[in-house]
XYZ file of N, CA and C in Angstrom:
372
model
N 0.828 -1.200 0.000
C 0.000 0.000 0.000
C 0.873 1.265 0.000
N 2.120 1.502 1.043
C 2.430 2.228 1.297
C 3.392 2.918 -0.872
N 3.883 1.752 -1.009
C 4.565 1.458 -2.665
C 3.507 2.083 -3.509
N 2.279 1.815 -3.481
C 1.442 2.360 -4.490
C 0.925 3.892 -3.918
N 0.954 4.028 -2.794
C 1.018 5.171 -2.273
C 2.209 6.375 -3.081
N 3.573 5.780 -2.916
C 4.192 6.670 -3.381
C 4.676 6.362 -4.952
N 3.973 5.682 -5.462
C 3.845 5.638 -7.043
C 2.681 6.743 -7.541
N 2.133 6.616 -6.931
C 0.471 8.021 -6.972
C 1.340 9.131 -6.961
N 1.817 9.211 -5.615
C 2.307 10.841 -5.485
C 3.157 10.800 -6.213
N 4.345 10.275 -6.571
C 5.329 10.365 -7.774
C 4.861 11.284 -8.941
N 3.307 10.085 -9.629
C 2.882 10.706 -10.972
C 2.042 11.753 -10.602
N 1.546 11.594 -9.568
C 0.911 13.402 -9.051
C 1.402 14.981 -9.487
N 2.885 14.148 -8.863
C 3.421 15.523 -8.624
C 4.531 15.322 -10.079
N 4.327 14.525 -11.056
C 4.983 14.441 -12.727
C 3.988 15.654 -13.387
N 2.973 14.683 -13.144
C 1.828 15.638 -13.936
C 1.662 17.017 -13.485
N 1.040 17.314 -12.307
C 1.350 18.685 -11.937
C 2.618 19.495 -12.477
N 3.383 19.114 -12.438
C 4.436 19.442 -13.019
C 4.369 20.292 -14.453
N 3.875 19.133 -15.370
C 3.687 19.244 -16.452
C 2.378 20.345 -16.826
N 1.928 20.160 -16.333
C 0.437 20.881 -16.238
C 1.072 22.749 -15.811
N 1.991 22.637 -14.956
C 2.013 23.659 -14.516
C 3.380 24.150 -15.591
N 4.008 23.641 -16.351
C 5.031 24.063 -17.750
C 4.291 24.384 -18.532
N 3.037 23.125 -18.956
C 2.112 23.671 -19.779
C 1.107 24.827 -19.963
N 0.750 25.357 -18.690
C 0.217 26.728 -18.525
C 1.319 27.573 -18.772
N 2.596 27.534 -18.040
C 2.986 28.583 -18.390
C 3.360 29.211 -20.095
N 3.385 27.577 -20.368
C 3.909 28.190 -22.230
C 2.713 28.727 -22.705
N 1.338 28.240 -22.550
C 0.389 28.806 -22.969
C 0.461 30.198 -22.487
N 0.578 30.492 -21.638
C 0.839 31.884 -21.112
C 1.981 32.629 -22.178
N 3.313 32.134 -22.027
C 3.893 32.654 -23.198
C 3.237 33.079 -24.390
N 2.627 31.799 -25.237
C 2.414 32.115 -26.306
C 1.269 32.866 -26.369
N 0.225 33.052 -25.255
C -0.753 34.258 -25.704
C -0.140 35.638 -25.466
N 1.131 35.742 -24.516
C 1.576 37.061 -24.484
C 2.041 37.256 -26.013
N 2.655 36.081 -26.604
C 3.581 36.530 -27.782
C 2.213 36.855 -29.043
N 0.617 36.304 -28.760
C -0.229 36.588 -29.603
C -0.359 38.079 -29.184
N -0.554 38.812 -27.771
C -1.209 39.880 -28.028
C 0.312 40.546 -28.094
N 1.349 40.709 -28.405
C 2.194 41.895 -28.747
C 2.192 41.655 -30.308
N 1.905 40.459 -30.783
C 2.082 40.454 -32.342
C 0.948 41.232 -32.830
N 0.185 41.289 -31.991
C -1.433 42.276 -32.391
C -1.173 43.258 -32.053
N -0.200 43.910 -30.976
C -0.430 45.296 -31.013
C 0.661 46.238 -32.143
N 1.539 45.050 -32.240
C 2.667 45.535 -33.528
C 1.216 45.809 -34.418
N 0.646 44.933 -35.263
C 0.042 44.974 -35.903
C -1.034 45.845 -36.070
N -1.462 46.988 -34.798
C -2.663 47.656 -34.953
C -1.520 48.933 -34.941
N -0.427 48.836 -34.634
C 0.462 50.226 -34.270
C 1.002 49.770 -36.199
N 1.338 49.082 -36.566
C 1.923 48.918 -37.760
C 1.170 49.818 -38.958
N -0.747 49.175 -38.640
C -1.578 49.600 -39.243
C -2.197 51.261 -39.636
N -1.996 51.728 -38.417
C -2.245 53.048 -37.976
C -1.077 53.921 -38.496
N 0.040 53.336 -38.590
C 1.439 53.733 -39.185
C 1.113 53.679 -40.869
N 0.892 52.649 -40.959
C 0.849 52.564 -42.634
C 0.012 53.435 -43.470
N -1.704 53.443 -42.362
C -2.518 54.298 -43.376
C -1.899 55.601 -43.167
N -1.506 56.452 -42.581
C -0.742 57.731 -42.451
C 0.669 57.556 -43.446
N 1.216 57.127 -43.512
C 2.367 57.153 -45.006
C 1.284 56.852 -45.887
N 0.287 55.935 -45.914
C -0.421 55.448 -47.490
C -1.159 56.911 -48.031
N -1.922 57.365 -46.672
C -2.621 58.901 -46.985
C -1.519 60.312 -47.292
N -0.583 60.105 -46.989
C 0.776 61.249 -47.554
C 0.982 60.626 -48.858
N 1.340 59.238 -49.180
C 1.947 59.520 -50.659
C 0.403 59.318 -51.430
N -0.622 58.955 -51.388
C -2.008 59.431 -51.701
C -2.227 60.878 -52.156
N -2.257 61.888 -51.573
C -2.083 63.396 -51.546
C -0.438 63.848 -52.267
N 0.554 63.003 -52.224
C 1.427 63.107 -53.286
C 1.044 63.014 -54.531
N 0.457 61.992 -54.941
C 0.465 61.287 -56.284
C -0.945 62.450 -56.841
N -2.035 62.766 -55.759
C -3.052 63.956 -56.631
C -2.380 64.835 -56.713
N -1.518 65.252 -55.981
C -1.319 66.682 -55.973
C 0.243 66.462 -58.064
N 0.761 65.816 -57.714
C 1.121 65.358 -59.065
C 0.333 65.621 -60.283
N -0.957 64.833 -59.648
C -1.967 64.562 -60.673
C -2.230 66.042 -61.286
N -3.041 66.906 -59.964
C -3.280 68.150 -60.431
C -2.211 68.878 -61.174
N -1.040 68.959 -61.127
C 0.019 69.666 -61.649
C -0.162 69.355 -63.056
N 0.336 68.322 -63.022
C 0.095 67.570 -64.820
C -1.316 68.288 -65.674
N -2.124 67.923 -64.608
C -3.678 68.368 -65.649
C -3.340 70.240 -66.174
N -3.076 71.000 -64.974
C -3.052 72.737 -65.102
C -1.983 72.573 -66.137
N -0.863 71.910 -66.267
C 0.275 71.804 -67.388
C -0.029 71.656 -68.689
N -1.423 70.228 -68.724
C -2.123 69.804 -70.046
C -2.923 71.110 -70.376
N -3.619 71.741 -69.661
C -4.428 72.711 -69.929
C -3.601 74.218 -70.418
N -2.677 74.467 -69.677
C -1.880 75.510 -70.520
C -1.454 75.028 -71.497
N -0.998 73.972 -71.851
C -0.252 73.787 -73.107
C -1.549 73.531 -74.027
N -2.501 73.400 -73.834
C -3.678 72.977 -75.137
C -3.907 74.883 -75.377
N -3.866 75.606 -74.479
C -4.238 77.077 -74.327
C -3.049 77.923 -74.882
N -1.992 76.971 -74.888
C -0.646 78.422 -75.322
C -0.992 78.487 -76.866
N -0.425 79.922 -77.280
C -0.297 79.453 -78.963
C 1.226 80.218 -79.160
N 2.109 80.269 -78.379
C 3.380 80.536 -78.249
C 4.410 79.197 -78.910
N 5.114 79.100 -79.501
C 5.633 77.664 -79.953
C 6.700 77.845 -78.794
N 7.261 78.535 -78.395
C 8.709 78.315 -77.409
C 7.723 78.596 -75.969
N 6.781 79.099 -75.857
C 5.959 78.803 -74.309
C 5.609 77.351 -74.122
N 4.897 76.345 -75.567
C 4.633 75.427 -75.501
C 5.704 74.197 -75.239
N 6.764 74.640 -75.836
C 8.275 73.617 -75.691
C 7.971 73.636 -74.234
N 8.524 75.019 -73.870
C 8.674 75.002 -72.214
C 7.569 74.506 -71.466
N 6.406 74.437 -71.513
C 5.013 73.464 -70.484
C 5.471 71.905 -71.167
N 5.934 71.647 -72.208
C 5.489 70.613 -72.605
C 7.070 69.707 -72.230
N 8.046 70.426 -71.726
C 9.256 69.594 -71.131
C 8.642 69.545 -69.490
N 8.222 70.979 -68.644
C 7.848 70.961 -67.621
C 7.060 69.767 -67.959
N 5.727 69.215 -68.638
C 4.775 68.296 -68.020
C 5.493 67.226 -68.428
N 6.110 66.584 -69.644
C 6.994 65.527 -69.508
C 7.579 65.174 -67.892
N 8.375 66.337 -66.985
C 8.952 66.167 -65.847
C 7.809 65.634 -64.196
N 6.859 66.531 -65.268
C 6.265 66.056 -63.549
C 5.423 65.085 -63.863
N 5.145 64.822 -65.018
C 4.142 63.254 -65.444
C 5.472 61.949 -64.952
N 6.625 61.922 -64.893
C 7.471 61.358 -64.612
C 7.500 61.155 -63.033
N 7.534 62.212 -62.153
C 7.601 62.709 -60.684
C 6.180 61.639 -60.702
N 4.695 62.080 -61.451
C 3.657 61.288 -61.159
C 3.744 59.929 -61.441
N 4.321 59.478 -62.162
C 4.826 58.245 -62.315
C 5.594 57.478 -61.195
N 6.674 58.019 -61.009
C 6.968 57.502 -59.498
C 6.602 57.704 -58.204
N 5.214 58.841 -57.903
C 4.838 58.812 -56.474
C 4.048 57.407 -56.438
N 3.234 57.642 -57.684
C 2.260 56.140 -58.317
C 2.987 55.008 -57.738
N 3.803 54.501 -58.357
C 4.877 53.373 -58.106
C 5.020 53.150 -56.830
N 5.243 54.567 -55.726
C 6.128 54.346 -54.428
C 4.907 54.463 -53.555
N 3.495 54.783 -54.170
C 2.335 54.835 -53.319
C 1.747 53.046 -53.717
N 2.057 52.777 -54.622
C 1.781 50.896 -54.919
C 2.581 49.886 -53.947
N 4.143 50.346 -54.163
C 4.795 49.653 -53.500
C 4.435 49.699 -51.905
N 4.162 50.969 -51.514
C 3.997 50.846 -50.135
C 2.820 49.930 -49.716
N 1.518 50.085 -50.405
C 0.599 49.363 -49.997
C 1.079 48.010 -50.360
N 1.788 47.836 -51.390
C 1.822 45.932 -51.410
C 2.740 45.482 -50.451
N 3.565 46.235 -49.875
C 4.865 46.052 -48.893
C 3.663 45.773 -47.531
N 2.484 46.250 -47.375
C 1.857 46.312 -46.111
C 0.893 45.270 -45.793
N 0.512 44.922 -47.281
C 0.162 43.846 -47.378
C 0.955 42.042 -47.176
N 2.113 42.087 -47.807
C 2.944 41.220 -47.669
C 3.243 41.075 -46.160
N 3.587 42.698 -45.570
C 3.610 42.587 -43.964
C 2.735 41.636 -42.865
N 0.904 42.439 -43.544
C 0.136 41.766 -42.438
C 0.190 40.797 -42.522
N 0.369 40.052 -44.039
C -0.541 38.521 -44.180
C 0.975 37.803 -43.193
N 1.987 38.159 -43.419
C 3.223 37.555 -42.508
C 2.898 37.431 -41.044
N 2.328 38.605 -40.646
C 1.966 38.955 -38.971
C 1.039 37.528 -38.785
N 0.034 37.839 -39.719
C -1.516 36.694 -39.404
C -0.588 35.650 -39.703
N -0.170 35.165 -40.621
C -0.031 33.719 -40.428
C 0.799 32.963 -38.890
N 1.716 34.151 -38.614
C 2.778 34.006 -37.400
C 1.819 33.697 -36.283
N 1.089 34.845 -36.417
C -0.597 34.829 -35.132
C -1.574 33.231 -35.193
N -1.535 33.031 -36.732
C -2.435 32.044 -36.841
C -1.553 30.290 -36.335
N -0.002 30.548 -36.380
C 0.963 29.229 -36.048
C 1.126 29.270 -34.623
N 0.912 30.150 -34.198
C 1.058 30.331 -32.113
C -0.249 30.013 -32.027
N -1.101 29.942 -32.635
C -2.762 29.629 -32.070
C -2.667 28.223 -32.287
């Protein structure tokens, strides 16, 4: 009796054991879920503020180009028209790359989250 007595408490206190490693990793890994979420809502809040600056880049581009198209359909100067029509070549170019660097950013943010979620979705 006394033998099976301390075969009990043996695996008692195995399991407890275990039980009590096993909470704590669970504990780990939900701390490591909610900081990967708050990266992710601070990441988010970060991104739409650069996405809304080069947004207001790329119109404000936009608008330049159009007042450029519109003087040059309006000049009847041939050397005024050279000159709008190298200026809008330059900034249809400038609009060309805010375009590009306002794409890249959003697909860069995208590639980001879906990385975050899947990391979030392998600790779950």
């Amino acid at each position: 009796l006394e033998l099976e007595k301390a075969l009990l408490s043996a695996e008692y206190e195995s399991e407890s054991l275990k039980l009590t490693t096993d909470e704590a990793e669970k504990i780990s890994v939900q701390m490591k879920i909610n900081e990967l979420e708050r990266e992710m809502a601070d990441d988010t809040a970060s991104q739409a503020n650069l996405q809304a600056e080069a947004r207001r880049r790329v119109e404000r581009a936009q608008e330049l180009c159009s007042r450029l198209e519109d003087e040059l359909d309006n000049s009847l100067d041939d050397n005024k028209q050279r000159e709008i029509a190298e200026k809008l070549n330059a900034h249809q170019e400038t609009l060309e790359t805010e375009r590009k660097t306002f794409e890249d950013l959003e697909f860069h943010h995208l590639e980001e989250e879906a990385s975050k979620l899947a990391t979030r979705e392998e600790l779950q």
